[in-house]
mmCIF file of C-alpha atoms in Angstrom:
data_model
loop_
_atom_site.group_PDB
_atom_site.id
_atom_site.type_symbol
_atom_site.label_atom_id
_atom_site.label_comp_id
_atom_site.label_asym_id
_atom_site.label_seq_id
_atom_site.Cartn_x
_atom_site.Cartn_y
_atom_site.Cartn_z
ATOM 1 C CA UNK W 1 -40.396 -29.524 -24.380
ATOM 2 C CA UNK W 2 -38.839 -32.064 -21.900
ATOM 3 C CA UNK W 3 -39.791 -35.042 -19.893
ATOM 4 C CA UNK W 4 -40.665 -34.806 -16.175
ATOM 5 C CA UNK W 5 -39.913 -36.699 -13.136
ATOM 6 C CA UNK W 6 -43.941 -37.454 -12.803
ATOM 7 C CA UNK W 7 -43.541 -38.886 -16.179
ATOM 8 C CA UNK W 8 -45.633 -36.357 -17.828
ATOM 9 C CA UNK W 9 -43.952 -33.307 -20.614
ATOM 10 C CA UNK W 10 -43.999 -29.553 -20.087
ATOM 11 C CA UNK W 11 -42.357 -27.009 -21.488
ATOM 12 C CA UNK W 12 -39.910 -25.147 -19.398
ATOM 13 C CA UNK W 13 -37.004 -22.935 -20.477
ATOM 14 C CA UNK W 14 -33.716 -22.164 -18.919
ATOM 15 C CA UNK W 15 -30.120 -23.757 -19.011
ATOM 16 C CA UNK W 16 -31.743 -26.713 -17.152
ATOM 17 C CA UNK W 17 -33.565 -27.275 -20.335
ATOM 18 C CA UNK W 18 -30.939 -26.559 -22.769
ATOM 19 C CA UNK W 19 -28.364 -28.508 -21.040
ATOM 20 C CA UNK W 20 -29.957 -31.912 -21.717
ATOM 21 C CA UNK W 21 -30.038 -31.146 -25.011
ATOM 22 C CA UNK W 22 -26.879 -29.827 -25.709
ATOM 23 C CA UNK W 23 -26.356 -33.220 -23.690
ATOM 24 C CA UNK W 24 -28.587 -35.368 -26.160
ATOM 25 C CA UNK W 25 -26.687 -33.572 -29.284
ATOM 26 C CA UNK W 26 -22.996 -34.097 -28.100
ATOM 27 C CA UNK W 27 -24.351 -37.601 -27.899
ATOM 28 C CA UNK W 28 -25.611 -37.724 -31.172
ATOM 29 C CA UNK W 29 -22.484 -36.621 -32.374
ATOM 30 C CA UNK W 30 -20.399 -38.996 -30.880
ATOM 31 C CA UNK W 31 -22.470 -42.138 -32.080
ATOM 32 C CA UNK W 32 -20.879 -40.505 -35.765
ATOM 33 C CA UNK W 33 -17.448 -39.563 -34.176
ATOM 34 C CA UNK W 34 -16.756 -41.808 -31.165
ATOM 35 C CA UNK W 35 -13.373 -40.205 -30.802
ATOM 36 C CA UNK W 36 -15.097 -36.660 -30.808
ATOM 37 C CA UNK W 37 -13.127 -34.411 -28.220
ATOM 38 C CA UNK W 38 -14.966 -31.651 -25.948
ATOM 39 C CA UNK W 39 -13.291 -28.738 -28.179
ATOM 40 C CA UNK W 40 -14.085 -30.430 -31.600
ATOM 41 C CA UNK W 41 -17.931 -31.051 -30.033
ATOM 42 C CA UNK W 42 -18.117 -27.162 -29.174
ATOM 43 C CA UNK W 43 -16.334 -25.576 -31.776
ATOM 44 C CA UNK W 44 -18.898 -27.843 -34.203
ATOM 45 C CA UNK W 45 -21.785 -26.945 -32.410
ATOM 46 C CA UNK W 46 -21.153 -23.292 -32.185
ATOM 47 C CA UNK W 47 -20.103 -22.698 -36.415
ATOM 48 C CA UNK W 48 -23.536 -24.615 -37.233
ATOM 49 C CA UNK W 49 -25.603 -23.079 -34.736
ATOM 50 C CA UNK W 50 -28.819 -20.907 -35.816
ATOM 51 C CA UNK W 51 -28.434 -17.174 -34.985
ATOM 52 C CA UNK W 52 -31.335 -15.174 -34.862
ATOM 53 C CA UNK W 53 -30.582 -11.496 -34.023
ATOM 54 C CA UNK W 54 -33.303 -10.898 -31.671
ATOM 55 C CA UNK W 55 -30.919 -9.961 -28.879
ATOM 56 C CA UNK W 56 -27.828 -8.874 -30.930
ATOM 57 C CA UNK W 57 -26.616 -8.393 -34.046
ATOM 58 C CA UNK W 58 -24.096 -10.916 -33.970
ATOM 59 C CA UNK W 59 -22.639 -13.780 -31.834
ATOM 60 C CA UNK W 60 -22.333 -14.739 -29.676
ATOM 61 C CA UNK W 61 -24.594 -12.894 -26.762
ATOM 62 C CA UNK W 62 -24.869 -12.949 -22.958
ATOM 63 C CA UNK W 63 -28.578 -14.427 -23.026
ATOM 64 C CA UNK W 64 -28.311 -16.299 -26.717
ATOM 65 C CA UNK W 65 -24.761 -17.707 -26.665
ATOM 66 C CA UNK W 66 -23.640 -18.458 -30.060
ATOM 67 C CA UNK W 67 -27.493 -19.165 -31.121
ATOM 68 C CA UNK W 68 -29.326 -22.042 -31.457
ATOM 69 C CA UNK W 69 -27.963 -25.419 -31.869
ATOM 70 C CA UNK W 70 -28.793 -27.282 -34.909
ATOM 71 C CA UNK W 71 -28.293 -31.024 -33.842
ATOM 72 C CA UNK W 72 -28.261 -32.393 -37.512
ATOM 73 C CA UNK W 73 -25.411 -30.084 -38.515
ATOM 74 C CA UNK W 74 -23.392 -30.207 -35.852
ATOM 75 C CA UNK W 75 -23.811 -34.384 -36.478
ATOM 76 C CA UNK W 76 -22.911 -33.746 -40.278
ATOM 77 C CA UNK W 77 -19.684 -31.469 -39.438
ATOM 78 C CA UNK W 78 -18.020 -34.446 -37.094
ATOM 79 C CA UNK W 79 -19.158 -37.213 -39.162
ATOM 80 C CA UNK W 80 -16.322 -36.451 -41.951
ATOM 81 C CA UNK W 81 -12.511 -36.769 -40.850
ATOM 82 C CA UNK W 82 -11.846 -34.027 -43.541
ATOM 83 C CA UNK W 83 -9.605 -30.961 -43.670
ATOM 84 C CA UNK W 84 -6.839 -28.541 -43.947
ATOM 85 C CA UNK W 85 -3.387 -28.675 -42.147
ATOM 86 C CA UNK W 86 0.187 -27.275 -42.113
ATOM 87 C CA UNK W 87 3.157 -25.139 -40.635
ATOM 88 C CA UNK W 88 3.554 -21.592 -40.775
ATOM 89 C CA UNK W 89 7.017 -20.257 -41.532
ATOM 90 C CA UNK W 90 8.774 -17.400 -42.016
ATOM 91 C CA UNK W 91 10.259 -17.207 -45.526
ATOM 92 C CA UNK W 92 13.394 -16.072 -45.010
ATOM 93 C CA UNK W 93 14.657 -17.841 -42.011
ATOM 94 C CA UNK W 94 12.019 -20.674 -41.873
ATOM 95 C CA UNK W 95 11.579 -20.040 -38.336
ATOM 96 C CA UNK W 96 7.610 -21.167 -37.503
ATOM 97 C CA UNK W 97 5.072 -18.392 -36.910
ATOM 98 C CA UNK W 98 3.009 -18.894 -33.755
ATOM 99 C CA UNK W 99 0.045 -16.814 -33.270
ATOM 100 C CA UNK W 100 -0.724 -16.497 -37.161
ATOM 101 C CA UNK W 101 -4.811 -16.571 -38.108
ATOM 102 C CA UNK W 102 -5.342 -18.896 -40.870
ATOM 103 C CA UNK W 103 -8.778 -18.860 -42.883
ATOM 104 C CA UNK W 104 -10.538 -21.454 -45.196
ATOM 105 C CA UNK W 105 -13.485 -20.615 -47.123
ATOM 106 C CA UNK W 106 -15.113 -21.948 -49.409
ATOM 107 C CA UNK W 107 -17.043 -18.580 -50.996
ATOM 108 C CA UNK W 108 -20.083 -19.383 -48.822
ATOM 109 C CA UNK W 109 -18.558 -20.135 -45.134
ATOM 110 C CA UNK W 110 -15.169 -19.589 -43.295
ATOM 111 C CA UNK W 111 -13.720 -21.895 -40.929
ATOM 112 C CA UNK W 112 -10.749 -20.184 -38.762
ATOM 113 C CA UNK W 113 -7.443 -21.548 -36.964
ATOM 114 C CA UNK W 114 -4.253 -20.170 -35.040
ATOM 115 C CA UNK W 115 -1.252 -21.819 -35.168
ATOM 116 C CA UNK W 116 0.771 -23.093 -32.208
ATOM 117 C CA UNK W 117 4.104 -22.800 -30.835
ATOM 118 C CA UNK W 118 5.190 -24.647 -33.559
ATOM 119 C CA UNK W 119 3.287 -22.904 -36.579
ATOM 120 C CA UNK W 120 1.429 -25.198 -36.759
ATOM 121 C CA UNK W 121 -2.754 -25.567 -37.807
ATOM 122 C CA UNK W 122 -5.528 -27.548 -38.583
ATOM 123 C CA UNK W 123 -8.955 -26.914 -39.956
ATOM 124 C CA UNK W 124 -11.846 -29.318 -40.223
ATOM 125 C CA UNK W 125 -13.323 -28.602 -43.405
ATOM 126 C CA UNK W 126 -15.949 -30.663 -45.510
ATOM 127 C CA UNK W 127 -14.494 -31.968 -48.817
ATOM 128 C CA UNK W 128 -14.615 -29.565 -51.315
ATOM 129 C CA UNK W 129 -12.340 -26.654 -52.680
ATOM 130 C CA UNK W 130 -11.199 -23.683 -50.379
ATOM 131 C CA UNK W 131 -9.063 -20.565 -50.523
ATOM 132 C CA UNK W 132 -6.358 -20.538 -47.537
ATOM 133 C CA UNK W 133 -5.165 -17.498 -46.104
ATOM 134 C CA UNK W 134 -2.115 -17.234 -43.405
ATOM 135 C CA UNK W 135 -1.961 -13.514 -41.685
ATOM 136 C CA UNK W 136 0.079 -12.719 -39.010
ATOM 137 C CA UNK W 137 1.039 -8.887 -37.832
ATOM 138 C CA UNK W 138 4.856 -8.004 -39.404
ATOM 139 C CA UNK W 139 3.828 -10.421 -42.570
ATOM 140 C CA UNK W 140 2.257 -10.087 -45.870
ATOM 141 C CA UNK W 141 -0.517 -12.518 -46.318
ATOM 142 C CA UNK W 142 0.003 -15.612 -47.411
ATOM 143 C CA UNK W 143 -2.709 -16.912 -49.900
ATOM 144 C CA UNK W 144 -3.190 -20.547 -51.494
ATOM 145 C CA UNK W 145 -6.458 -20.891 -53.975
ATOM 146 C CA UNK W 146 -8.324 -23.548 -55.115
ATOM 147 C CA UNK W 147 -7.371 -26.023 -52.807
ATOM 148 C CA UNK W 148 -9.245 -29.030 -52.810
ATOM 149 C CA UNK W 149 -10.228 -31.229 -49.587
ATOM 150 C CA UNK W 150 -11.357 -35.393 -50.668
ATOM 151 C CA UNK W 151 -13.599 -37.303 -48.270
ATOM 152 C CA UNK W 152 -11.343 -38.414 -45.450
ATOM 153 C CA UNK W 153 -8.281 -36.968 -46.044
ATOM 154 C CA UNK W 154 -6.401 -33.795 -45.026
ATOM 155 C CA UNK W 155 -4.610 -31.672 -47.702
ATOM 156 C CA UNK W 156 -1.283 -30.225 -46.816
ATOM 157 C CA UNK W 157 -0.660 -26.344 -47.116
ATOM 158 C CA UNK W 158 2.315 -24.823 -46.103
ATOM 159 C CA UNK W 159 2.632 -21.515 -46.509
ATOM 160 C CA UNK W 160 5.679 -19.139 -45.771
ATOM 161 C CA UNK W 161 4.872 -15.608 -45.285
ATOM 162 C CA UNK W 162 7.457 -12.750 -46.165
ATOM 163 C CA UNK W 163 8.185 -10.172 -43.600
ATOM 164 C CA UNK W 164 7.343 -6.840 -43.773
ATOM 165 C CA UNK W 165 10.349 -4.451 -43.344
ATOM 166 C CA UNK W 166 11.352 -4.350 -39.866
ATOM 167 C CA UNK W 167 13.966 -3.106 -37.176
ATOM 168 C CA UNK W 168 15.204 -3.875 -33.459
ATOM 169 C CA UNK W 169 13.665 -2.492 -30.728
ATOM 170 C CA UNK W 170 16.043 -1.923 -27.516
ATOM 171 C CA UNK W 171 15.845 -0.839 -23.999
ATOM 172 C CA UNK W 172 16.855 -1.024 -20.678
ATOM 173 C CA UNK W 173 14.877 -0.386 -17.592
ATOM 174 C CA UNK W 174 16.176 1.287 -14.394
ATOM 175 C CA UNK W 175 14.685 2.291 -10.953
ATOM 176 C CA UNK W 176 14.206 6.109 -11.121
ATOM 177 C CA UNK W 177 15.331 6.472 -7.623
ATOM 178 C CA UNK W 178 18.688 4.781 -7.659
ATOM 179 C CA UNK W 179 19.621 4.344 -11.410
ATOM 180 C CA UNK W 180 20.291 0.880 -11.035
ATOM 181 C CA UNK W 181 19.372 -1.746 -13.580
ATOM 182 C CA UNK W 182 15.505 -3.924 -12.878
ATOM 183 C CA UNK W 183 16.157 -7.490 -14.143
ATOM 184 C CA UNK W 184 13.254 -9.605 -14.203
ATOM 185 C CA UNK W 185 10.961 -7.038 -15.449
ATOM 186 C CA UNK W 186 8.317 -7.673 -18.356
ATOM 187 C CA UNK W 187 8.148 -5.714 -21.411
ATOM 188 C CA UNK W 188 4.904 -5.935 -23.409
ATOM 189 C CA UNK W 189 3.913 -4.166 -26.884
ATOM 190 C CA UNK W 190 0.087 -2.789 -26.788
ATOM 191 C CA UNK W 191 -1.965 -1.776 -29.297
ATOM 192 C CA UNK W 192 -1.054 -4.626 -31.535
ATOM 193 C CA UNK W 193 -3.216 -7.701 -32.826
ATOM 194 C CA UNK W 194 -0.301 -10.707 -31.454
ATOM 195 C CA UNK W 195 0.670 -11.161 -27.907
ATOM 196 C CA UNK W 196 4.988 -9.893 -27.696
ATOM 197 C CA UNK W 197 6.680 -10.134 -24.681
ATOM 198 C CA UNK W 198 10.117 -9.590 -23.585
ATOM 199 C CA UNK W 199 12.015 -10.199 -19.663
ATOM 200 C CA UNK W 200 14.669 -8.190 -18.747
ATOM 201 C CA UNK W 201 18.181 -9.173 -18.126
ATOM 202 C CA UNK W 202 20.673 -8.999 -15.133
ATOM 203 C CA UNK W 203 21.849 -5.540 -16.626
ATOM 204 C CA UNK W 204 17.859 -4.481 -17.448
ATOM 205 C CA UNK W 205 18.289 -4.811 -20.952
ATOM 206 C CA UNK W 206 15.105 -6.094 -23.057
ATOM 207 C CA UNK W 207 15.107 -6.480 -26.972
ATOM 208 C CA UNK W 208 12.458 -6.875 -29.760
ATOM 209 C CA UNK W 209 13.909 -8.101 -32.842
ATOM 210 C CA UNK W 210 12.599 -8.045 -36.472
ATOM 211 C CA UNK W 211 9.706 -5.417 -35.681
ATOM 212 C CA UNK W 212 7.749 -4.184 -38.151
ATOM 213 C CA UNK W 213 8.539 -0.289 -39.067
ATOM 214 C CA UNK W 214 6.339 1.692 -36.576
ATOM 215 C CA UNK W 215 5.775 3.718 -33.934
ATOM 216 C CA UNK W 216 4.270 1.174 -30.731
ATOM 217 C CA UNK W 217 3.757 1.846 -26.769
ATOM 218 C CA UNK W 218 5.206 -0.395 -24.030
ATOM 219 C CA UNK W 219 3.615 -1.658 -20.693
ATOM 220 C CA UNK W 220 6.685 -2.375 -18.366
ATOM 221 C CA UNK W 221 5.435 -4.151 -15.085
ATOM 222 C CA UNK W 222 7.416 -5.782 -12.317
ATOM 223 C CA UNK W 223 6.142 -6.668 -9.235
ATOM 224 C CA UNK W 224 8.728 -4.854 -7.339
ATOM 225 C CA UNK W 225 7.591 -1.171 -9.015
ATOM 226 C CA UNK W 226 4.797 0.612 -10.170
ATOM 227 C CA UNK W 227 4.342 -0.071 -13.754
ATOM 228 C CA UNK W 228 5.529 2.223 -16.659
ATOM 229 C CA UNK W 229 3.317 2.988 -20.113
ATOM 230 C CA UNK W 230 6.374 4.499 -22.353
ATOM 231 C CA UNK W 231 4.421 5.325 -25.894
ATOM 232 C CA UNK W 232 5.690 7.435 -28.921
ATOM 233 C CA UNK W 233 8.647 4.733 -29.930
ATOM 234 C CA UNK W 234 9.599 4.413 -33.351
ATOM 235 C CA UNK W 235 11.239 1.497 -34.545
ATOM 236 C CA UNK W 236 12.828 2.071 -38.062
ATOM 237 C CA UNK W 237 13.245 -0.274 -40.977
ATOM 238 C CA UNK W 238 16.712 -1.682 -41.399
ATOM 239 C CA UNK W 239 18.129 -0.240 -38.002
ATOM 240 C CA UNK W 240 19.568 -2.593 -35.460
ATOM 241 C CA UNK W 241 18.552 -0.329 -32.086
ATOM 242 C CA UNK W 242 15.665 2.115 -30.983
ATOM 243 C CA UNK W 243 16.197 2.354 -27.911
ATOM 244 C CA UNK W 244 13.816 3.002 -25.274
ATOM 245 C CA UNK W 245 15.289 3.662 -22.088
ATOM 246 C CA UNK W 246 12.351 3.261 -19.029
ATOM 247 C CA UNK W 247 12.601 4.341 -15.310
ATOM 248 C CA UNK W 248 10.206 2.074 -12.799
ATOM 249 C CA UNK W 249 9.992 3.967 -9.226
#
């Protein structure tokens, strides 16, 4: 139901009727939060939003979007400078974990993160007590329970996650024609949940270190060759090399 330019109300629908008040909500939320960024606003209206499966199961949908927006939730959620934050490491070496998927819930909702470059997260959460859980592909979970959030504050939780036994994968990649070595190249594991990437050398030579025990496929691409899908490696616990020699034509 919106106002029109005559003065008079009608109701209309359409994105030029939900945009003013998605408009009117962000500015809501702001009057609570006046240092509210765009991706707090969004990710704030999209957890509280209503879903009604009328159009899909689940969110979000192409016609519904993540559902509904529910104006005095979303409000509520930024009003409280609350949550959860920490680093990520691996327990042996300490090294940070990038791309891990850390959880909070509270038994009735969960709130989601991935950590940065630098392991690092941070969940707005209301105050309250939450389980935390850290999982990141080659890792047992890490898990931290009862943890307990006051009003305005952010509790610390570090968690280092042990590595599951691993190996090194190893390759080099040549041109099939000539034999000689393609530097430069990318090397990319599929079929797995993180994003692994390795560039070849001057002599070809690409590595993968501390892999879990497997079997994986490669996509090799270079924009000088037609790319190459090797599949079928194993990569064994405790070994130093697999190799997995690749021929780009």
């Amino acid at each position: 139901y919106s106002s029109l330019p005559d003065g008079s109300y009608a109701y209309w629908a359409g994105t030029s009727m939900a945009t003013p008040h998605v408009a009117g909500c962000v500015a809501l939320m702001k009057s609570v939060n006046p240092g509210l960024t765009p991706d707090r606003a969004l990710f704030a209206l999209t957890l509280t939003a209503v879903w009604y499966d009328r159009y899909a199961a689940s969110p979000p949908d192409v016609r519904y979007g993540a559902g509904r927006i529910d104006c005095l939730e979303a409000t509520v959620e930024v009003a409280s400078n609350s949550g959860i934050e920490g680093t990520i490491r691996d327990s042996a070496d300490l090294t940070p974990l990038d791309q891990t998927r850390v959880s909070a819930s509270d038994g009735t909702s969960v709130r989601l993160a991935t950590t940065s470059s630098d392991g690092a997260y941070r969940i707005y959460v209301r105050p309250g007590t939450y389980n935390v859980t850290a999982q990141r592909f080659g890792y047992s979970d890490g898990v931290a329970t009862a943890v307990r959030v006051d009003p305005e504050a952010w509790t610390q939780v570090d968690l280092p996650l042990i590595p599951m036994p691993s190996g090194t994968l190893t390759g080099r990649t040549v041109a099939s024609l000539s034999g000689l070595a393609v530097p430069g190249a990318t090397v990319t594991i599929t079929g797995i949940p993180i994003v692994l990437k390795a560039s070849t050398d001057a002599s070809g030579a690409f590595a993968f270190p501390k892999l879990p025990a497997g079997t994986y496929s490669l996509l090799v691409t270079s924009p000088y060759f037609v790319r190459a899908q090797p599949s079928g490696i194993n990569v064994v616990a405790g070994l130093e090399k697999a190799d997995a020699a690749e021929n780009l034509r």
